[in-house]
mmCIF file with all atom_site columns, N, CA and C in Angstrom:
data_model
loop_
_atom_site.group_PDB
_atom_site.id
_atom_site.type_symbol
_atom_site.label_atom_id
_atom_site.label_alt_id
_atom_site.label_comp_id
_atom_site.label_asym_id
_atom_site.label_entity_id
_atom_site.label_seq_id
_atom_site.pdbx_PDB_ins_code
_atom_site.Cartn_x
_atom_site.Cartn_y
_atom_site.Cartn_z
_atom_site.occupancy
_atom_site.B_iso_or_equiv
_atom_site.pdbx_formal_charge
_atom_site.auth_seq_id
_atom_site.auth_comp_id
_atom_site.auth_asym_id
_atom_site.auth_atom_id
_atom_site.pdbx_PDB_model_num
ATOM 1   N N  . UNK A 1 1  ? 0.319  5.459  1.853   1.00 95.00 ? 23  UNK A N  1
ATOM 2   C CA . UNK A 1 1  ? -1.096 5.234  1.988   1.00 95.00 ? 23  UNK A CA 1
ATOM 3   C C  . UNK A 1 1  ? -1.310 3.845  2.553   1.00 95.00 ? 23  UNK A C  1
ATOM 4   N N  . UNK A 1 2  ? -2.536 3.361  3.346   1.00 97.00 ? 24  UNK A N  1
ATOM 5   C CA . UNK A 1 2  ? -2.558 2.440  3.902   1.00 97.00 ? 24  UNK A CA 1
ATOM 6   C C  . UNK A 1 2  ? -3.769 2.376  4.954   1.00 97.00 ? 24  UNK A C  1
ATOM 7   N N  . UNK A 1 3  ? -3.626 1.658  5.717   1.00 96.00 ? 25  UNK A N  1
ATOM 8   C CA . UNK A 1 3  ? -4.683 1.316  6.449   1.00 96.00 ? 25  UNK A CA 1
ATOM 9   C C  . UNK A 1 3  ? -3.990 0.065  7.676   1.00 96.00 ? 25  UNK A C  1
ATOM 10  N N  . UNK A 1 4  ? -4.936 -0.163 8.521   1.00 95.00 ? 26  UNK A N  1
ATOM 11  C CA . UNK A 1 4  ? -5.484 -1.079 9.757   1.00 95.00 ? 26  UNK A CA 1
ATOM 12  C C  . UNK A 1 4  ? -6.320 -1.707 9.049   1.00 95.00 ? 26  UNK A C  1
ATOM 13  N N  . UNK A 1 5  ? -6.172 -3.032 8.993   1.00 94.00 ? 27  UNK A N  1
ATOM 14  C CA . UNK A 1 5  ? -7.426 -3.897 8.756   1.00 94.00 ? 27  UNK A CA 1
ATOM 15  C C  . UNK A 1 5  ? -7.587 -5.307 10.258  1.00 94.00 ? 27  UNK A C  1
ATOM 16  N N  . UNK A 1 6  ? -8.334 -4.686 10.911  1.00 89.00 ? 28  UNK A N  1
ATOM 17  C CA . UNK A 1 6  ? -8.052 -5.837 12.262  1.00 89.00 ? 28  UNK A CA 1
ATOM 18  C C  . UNK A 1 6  ? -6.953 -5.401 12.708  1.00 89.00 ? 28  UNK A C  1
ATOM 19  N N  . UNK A 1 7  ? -6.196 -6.465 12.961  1.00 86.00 ? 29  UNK A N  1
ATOM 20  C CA . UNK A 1 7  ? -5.004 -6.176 13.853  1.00 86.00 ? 29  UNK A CA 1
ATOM 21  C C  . UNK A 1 7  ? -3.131 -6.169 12.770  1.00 86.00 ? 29  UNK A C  1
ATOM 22  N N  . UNK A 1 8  ? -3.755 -6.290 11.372  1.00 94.00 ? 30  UNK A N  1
ATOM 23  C CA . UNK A 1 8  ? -2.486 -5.118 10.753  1.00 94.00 ? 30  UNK A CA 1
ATOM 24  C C  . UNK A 1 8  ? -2.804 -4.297 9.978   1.00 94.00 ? 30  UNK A C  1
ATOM 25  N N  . UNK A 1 9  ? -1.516 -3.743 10.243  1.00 97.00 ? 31  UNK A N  1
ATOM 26  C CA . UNK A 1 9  ? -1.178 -2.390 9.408   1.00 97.00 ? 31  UNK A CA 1
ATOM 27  C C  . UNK A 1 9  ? -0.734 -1.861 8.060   1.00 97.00 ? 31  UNK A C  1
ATOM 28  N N  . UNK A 1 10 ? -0.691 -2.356 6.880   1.00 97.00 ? 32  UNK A N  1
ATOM 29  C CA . UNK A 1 10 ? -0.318 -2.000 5.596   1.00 97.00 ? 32  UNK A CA 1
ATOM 30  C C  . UNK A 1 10 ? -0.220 -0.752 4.981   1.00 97.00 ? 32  UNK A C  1
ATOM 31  N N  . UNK A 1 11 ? 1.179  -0.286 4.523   1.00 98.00 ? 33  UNK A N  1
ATOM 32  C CA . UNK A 1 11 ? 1.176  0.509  4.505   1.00 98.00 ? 33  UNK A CA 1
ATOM 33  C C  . UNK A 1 11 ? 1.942  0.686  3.046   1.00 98.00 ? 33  UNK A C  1
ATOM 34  N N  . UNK A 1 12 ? 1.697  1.817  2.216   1.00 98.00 ? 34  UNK A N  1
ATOM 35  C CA . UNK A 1 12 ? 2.687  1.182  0.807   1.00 98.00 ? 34  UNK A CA 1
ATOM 36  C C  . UNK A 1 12 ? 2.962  2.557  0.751   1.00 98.00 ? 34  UNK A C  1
ATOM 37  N N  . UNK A 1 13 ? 3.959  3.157  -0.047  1.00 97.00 ? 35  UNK A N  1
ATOM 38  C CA . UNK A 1 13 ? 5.026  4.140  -0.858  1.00 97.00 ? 35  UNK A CA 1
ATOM 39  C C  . UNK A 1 13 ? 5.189  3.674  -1.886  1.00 97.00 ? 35  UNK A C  1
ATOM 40  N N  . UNK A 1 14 ? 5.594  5.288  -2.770  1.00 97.00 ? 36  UNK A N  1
ATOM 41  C CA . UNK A 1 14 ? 6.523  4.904  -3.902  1.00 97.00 ? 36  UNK A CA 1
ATOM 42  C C  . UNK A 1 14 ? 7.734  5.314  -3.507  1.00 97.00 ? 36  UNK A C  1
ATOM 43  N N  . UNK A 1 15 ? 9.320  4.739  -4.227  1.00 94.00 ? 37  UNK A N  1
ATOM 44  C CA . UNK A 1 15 ? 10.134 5.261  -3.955  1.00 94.00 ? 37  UNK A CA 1
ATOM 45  C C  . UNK A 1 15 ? 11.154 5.166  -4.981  1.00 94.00 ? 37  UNK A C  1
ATOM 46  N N  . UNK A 1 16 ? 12.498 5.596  -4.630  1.00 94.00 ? 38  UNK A N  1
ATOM 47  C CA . UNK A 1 16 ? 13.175 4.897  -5.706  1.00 94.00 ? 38  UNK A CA 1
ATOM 48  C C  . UNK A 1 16 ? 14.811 4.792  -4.877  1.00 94.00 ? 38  UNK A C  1
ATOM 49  N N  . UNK A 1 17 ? 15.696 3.634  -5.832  1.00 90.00 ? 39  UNK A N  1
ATOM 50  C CA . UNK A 1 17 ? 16.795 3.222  -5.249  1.00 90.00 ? 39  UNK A CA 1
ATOM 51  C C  . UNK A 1 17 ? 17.585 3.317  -6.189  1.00 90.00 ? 39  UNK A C  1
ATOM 52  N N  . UNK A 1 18 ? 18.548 4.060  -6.588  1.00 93.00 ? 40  UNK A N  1
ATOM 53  C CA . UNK A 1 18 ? 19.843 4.114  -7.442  1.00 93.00 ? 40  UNK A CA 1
ATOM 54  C C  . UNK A 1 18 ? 18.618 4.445  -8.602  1.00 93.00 ? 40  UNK A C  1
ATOM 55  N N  . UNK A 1 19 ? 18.192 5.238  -8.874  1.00 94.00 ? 41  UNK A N  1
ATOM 56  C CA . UNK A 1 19 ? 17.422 5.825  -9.899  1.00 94.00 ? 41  UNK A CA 1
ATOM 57  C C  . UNK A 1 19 ? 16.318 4.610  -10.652 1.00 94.00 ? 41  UNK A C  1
ATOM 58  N N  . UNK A 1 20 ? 16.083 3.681  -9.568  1.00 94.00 ? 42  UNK A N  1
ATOM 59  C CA . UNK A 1 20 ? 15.086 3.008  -10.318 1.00 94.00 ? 42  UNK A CA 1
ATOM 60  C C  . UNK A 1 20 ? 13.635 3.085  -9.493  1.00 94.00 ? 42  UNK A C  1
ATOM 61  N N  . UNK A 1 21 ? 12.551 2.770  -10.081 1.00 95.00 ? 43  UNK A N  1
ATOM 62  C CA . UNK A 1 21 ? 11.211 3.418  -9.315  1.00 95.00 ? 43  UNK A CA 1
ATOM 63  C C  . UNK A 1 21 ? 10.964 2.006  -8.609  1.00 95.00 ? 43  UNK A C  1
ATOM 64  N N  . UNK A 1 22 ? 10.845 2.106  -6.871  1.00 96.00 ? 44  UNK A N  1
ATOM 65  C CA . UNK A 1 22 ? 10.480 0.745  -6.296  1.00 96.00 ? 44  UNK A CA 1
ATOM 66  C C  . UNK A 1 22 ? 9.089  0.913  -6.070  1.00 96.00 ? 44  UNK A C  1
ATOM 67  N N  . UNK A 1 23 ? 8.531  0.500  -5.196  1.00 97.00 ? 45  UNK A N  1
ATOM 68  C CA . UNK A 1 23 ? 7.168  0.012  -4.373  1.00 97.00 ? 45  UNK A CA 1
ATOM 69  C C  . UNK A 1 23 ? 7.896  -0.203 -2.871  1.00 97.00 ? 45  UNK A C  1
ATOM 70  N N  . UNK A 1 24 ? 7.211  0.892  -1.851  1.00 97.00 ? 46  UNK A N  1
ATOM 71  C CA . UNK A 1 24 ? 7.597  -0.047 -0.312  1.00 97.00 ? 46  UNK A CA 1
ATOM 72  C C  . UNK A 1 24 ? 6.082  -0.105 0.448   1.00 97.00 ? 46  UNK A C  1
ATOM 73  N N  . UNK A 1 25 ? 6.314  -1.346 1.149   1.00 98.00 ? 47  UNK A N  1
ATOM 74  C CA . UNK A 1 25 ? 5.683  -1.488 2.178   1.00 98.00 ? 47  UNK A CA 1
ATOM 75  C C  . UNK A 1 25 ? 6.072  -1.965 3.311   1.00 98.00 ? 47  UNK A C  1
ATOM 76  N N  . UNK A 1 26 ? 5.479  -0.967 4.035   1.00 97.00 ? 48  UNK A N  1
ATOM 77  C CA . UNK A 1 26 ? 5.459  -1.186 5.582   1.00 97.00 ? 48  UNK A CA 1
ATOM 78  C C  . UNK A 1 26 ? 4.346  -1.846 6.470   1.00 97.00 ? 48  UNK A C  1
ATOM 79  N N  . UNK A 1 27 ? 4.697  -2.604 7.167   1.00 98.00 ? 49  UNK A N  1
ATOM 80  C CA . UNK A 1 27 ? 3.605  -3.819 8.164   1.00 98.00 ? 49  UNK A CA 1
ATOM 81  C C  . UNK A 1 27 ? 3.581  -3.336 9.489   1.00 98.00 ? 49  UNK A C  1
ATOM 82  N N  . UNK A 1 28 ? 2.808  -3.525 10.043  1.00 97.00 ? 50  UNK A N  1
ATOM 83  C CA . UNK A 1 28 ? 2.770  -3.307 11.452  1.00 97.00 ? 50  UNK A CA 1
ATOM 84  C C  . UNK A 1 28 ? 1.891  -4.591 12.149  1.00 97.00 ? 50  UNK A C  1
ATOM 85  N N  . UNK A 1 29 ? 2.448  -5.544 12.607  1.00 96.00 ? 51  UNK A N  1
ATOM 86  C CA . UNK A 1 29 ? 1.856  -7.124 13.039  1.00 96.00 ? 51  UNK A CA 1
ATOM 87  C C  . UNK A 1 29 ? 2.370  -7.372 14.590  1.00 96.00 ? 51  UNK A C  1
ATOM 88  N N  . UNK A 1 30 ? 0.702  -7.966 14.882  1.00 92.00 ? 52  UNK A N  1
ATOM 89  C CA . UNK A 1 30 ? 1.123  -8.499 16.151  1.00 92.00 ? 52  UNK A CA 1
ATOM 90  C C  . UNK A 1 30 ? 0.637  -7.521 17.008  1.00 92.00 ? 52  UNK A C  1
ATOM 91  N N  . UNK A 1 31 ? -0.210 -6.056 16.764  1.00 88.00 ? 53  UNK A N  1
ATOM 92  C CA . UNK A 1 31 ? -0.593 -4.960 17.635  1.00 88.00 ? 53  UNK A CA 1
ATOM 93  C C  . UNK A 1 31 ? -1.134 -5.200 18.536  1.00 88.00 ? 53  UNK A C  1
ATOM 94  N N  . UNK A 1 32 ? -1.776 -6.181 18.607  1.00 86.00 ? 54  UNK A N  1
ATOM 95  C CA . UNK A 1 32 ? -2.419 -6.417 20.166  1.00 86.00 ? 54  UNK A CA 1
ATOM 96  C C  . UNK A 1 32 ? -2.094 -7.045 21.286  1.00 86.00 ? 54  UNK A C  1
ATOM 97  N N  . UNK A 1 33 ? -0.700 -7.528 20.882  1.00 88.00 ? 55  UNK A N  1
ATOM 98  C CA . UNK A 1 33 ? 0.011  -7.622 21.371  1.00 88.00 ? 55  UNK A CA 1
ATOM 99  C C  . UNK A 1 33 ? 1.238  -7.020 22.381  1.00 88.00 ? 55  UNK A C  1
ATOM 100 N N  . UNK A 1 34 ? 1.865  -7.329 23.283  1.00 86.00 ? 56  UNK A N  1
ATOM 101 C CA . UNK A 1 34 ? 3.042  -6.432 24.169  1.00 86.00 ? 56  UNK A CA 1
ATOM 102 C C  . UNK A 1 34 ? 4.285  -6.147 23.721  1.00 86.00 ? 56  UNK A C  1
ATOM 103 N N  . UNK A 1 35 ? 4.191  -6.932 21.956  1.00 90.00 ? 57  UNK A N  1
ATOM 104 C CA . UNK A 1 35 ? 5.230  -6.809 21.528  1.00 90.00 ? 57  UNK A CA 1
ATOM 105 C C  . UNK A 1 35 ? 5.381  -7.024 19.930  1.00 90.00 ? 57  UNK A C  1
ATOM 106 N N  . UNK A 1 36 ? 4.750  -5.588 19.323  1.00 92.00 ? 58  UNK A N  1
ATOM 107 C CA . UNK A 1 36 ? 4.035  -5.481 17.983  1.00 92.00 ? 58  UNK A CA 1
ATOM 108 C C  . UNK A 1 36 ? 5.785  -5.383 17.150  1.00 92.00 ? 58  UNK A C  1
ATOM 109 N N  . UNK A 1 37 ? 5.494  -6.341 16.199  1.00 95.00 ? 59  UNK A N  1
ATOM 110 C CA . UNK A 1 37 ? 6.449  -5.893 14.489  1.00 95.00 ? 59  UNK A CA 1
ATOM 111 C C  . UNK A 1 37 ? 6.065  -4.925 13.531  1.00 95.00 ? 59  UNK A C  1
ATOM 112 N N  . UNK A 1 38 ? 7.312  -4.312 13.463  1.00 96.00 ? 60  UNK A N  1
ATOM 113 C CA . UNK A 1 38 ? 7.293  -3.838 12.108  1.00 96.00 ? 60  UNK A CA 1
ATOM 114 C C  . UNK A 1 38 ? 7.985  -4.276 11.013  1.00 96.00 ? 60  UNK A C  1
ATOM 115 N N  . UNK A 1 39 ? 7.719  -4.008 9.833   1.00 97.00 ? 61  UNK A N  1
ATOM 116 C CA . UNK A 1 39 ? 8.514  -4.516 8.894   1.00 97.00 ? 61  UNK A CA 1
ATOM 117 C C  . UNK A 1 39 ? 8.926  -3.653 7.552   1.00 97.00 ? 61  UNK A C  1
ATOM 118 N N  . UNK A 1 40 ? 9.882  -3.908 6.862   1.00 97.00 ? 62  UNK A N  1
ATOM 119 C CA . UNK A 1 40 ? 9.789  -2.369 5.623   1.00 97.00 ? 62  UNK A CA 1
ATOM 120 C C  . UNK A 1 40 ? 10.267 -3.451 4.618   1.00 97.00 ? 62  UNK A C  1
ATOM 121 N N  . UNK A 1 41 ? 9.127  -3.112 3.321   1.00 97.00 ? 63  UNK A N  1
ATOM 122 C CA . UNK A 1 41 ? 10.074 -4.521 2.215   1.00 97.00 ? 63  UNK A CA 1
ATOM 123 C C  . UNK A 1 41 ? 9.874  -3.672 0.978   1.00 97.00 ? 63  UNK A C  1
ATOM 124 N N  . UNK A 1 42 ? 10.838 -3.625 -0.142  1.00 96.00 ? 64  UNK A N  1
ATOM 125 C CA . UNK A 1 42 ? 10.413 -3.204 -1.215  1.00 96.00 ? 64  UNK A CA 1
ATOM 126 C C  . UNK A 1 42 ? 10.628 -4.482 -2.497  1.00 96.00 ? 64  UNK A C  1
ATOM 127 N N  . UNK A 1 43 ? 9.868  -4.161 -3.307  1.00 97.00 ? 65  UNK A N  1
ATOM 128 C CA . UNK A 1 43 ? 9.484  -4.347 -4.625  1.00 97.00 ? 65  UNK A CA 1
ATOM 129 C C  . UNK A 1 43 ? 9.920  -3.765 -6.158  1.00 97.00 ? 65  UNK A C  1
ATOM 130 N N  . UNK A 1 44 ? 11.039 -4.442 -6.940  1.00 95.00 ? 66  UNK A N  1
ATOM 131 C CA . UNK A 1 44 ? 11.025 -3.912 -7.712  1.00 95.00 ? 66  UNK A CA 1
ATOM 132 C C  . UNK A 1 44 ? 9.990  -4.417 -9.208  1.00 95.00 ? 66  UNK A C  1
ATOM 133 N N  . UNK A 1 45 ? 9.213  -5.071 -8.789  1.00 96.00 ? 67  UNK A N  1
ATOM 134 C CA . UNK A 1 45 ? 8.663  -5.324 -10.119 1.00 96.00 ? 67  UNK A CA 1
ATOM 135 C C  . UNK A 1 45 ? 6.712  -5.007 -9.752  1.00 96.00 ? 67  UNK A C  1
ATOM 136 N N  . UNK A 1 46 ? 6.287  -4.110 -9.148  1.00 95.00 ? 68  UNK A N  1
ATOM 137 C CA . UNK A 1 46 ? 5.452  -3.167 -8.842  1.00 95.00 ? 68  UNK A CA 1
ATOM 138 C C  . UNK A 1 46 ? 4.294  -3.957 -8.456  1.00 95.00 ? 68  UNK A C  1
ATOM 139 N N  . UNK A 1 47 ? 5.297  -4.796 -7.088  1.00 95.00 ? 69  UNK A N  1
ATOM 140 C CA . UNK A 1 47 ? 4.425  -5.364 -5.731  1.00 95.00 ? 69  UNK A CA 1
ATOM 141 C C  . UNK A 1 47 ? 4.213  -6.661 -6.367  1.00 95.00 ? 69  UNK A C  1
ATOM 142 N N  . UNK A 1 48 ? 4.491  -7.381 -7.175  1.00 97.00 ? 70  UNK A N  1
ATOM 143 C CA . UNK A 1 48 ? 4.595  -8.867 -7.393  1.00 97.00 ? 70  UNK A CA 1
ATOM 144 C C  . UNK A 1 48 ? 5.120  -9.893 -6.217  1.00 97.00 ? 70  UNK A C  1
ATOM 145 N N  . UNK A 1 49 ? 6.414  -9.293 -6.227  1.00 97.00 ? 71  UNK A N  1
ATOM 146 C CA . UNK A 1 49 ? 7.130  -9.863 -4.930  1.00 97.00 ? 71  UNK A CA 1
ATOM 147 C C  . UNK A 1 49 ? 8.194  -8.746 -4.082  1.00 97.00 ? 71  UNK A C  1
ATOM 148 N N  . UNK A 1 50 ? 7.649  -9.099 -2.728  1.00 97.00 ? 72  UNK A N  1
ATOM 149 C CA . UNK A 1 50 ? 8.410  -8.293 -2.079  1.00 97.00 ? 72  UNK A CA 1
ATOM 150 C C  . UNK A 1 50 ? 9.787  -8.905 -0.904  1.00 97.00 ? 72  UNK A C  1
ATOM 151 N N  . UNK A 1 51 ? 10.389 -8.434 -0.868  1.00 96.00 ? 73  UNK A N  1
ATOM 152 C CA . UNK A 1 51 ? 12.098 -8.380 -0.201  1.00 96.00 ? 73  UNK A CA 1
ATOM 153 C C  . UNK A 1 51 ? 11.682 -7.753 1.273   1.00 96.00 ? 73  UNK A C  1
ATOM 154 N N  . UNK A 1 52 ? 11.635 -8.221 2.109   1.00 96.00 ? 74  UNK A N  1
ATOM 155 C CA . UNK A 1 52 ? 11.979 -7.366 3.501   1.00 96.00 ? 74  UNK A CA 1
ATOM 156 C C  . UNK A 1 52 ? 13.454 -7.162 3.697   1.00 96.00 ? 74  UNK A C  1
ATOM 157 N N  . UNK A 1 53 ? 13.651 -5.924 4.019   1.00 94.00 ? 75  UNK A N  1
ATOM 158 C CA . UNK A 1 53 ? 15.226 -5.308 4.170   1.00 94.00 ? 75  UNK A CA 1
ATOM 159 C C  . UNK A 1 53 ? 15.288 -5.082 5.910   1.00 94.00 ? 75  UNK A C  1
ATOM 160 N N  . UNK A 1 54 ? 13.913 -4.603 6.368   1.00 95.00 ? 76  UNK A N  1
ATOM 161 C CA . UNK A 1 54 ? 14.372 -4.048 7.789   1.00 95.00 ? 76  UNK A CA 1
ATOM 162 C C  . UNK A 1 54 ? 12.931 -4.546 8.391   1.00 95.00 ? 76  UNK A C  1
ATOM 163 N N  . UNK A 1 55 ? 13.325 -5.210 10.120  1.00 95.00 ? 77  UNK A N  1
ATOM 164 C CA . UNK A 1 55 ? 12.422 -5.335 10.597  1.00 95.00 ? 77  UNK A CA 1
ATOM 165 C C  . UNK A 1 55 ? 12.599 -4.671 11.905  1.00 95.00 ? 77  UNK A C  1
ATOM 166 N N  . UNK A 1 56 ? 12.072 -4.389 12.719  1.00 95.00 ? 78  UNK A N  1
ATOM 167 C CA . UNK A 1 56 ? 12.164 -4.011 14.408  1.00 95.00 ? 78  UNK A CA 1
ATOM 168 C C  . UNK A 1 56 ? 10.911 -4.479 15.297  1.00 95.00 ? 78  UNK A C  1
ATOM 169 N N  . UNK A 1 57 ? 11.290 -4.967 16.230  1.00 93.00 ? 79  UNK A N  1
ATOM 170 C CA . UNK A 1 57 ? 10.606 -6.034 17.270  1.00 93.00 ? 79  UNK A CA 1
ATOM 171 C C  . UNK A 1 57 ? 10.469 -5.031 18.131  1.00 93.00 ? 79  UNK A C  1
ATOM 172 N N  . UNK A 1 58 ? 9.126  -4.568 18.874  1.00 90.00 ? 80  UNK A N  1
ATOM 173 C CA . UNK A 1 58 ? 8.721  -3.820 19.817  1.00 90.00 ? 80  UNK A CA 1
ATOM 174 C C  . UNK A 1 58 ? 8.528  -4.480 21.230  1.00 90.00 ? 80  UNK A C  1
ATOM 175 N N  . UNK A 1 59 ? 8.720  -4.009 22.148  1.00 87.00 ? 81  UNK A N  1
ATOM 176 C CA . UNK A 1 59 ? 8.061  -4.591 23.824  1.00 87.00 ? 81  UNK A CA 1
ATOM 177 C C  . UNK A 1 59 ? 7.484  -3.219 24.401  1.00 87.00 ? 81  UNK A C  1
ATOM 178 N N  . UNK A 1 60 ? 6.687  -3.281 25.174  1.00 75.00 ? 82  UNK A N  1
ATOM 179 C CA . UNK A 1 60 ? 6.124  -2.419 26.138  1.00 75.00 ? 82  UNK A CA 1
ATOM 180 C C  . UNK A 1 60 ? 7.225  -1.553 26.910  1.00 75.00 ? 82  UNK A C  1
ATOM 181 N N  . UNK A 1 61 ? 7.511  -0.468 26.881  1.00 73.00 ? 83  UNK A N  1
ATOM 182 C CA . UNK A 1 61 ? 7.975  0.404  27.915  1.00 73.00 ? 83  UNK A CA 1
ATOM 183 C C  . UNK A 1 61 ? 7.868  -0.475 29.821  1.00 73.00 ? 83  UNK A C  1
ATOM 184 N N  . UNK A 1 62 ? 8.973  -0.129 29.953  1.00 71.00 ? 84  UNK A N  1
ATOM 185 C CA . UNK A 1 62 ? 8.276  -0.603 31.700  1.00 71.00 ? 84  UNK A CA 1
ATOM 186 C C  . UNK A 1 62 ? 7.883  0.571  32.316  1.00 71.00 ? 84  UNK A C  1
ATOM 187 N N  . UNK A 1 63 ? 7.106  0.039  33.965  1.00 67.00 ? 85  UNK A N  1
ATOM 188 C CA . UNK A 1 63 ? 5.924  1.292  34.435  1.00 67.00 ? 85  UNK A CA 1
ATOM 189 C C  . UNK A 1 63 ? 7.013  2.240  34.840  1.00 67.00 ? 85  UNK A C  1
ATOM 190 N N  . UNK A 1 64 ? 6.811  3.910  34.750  1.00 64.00 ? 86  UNK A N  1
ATOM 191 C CA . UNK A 1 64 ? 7.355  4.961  34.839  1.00 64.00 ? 86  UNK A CA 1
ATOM 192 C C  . UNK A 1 64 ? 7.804  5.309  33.290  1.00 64.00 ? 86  UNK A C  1
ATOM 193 N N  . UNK A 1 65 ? 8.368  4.343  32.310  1.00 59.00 ? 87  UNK A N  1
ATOM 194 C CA . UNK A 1 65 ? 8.638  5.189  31.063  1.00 59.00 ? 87  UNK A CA 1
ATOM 195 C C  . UNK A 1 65 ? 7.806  6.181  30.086  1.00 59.00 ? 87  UNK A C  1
ATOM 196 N N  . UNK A 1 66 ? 6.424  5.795  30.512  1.00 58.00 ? 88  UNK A N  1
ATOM 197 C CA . UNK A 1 66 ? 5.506  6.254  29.923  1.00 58.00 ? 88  UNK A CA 1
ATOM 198 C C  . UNK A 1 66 ? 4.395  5.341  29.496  1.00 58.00 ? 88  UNK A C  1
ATOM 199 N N  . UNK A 1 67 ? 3.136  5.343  30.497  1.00 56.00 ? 89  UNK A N  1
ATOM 200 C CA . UNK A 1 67 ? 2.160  4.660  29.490  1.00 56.00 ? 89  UNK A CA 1
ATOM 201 C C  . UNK A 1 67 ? 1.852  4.395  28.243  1.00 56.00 ? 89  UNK A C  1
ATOM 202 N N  . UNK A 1 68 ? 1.627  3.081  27.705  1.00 59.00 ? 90  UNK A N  1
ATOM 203 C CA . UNK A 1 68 ? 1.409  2.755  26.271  1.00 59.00 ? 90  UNK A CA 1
ATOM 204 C C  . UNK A 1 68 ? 2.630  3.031  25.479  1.00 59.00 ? 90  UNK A C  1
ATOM 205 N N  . UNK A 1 69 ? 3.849  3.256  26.311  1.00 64.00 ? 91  UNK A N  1
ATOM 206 C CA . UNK A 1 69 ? 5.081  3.564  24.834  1.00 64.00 ? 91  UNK A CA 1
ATOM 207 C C  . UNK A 1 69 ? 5.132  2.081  24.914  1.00 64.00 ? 91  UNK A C  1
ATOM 208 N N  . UNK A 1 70 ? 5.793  2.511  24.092  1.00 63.00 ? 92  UNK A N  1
ATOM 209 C CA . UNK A 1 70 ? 6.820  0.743  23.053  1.00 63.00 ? 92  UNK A CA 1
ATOM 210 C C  . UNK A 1 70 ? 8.780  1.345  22.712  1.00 63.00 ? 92  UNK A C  1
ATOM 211 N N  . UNK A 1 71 ? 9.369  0.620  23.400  1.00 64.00 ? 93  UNK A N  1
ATOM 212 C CA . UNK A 1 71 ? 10.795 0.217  22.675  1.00 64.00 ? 93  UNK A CA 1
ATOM 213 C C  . UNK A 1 71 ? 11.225 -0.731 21.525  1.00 64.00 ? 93  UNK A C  1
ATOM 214 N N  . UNK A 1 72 ? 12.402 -0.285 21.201  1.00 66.00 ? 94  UNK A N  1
ATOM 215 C CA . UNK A 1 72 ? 12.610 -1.157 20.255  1.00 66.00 ? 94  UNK A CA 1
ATOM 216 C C  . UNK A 1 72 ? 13.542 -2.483 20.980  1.00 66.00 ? 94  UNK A C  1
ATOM 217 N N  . UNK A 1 73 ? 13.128 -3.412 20.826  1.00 64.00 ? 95  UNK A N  1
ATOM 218 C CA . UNK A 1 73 ? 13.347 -4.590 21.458  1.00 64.00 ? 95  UNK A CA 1
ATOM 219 C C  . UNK A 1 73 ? 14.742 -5.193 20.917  1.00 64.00 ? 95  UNK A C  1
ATOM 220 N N  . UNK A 1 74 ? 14.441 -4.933 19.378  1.00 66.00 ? 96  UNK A N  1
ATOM 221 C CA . UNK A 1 74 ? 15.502 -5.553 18.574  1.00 66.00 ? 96  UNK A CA 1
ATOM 222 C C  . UNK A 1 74 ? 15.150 -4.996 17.209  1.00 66.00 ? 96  UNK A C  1
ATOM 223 N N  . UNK A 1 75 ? 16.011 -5.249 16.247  1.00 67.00 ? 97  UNK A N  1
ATOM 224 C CA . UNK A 1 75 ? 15.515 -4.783 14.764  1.00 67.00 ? 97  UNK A CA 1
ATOM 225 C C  . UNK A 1 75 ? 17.081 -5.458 14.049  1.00 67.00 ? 97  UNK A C  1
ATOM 226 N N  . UNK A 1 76 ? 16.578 -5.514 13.059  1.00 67.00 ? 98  UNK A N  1
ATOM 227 C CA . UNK A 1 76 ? 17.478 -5.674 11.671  1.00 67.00 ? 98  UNK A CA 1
ATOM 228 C C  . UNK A 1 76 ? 17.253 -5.013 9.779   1.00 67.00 ? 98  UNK A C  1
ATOM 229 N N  . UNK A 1 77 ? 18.547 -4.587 9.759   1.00 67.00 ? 99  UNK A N  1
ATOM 230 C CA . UNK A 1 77 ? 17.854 -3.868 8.188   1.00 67.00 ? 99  UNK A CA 1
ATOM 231 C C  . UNK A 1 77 ? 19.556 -4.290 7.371   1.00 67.00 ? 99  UNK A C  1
ATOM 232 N N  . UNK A 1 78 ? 19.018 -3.793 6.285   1.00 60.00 ? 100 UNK A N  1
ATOM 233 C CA . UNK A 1 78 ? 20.199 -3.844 5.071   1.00 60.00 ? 100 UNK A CA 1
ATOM 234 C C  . UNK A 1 78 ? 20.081 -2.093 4.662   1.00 60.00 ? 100 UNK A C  1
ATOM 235 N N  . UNK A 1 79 ? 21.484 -2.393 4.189   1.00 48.00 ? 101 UNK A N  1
ATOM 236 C CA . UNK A 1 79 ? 21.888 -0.937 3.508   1.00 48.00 ? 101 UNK A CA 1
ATOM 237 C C  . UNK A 1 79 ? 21.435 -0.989 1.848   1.00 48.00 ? 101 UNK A C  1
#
């Protein structure tokens, strides 16, 4: 569940990791931009503080790939 407020994106889950119940959220920053972030962080103490594990850096498609797509530019995550 989540929302756009302006120009980010918040986005939260429940989930769980080795049988314990987390909190995730996902970001989406920088959209108006040519080269929007995402981000994925979870929480084990129910959104107090959150850990980013994985991010990925977007750029614009070049002309012919498809109007308005986005690649992934770069990214990083943990297992």
């Amino acid at each position: 569940m989540g929302r756009f407020e302006g120009e980010v994106g918040t986005f939260y889950a429940d989930d769980c990791v080795k049988g314990r119940p987390v909190k995730t959220r996902f970001l989406w920053l920088d959209t108006h931009t040519a080269s929007p972030r995402w981000e994925q962080a979870m929480s084990a103490d129910g959104g107090e503080s959150w850990e980013t594990n994985w991010t990925m850096d977007f750029k614009r498609a070049e002309a012919g790939a498809g109007a308005g797509e986005f690649v992934v530019a770069s990214g990083t995550g943990a297992a």
